Amino acid sequence: MRMLLPLLVLSCLFLSSCEKAHISPPLTITMRGSLVRGGVLQLINRSRDMLECQVYVKPPNDKRSNTYRFVIESGEMREVGYWELDGWYIDPGETAYVSVSDYLLPIEVHYGEDGRYHVQ
């Protein structure tokens, strides 16, 4: 019985201090055309907190990919394109996955063959 009470107290403290993982990142994502080729992602942080982000771009039937990691401050807008992806163009047919630390689901941005993008 003596061991049960401290174990119960520690368990309650641990569970009450755990924050639930957020599901969807508080980002607004748009895309504009690049001056050179392809598209440029525009990410706006809608939260009050700084966000640690990662953009992963991959063509549909290719083994190559590229990743860009960055921090975006509250209210800040960040563009991700050719320069940030070390010479990788975001071309029609490719999908960019935007993931944020402490959030479960990434945001998918599909750049269609018709030149339109779709955020899901």
XYZ file of C-alpha atoms in Angstrom, residues 8-19:
12
model
C -0.400 6.898 -8.134
C 0.731 10.466 -7.365
C 3.607 10.263 -9.879
C 1.288 8.866 -12.533
C -1.204 11.698 -12.017
C 1.546 14.320 -12.188
C 2.942 12.805 -15.380
C -0.443 12.596 -17.084
C -1.455 16.117 -16.111
C 1.811 17.574 -17.425
C 1.556 15.869 -20.818
C 0.259 18.133 -23.533
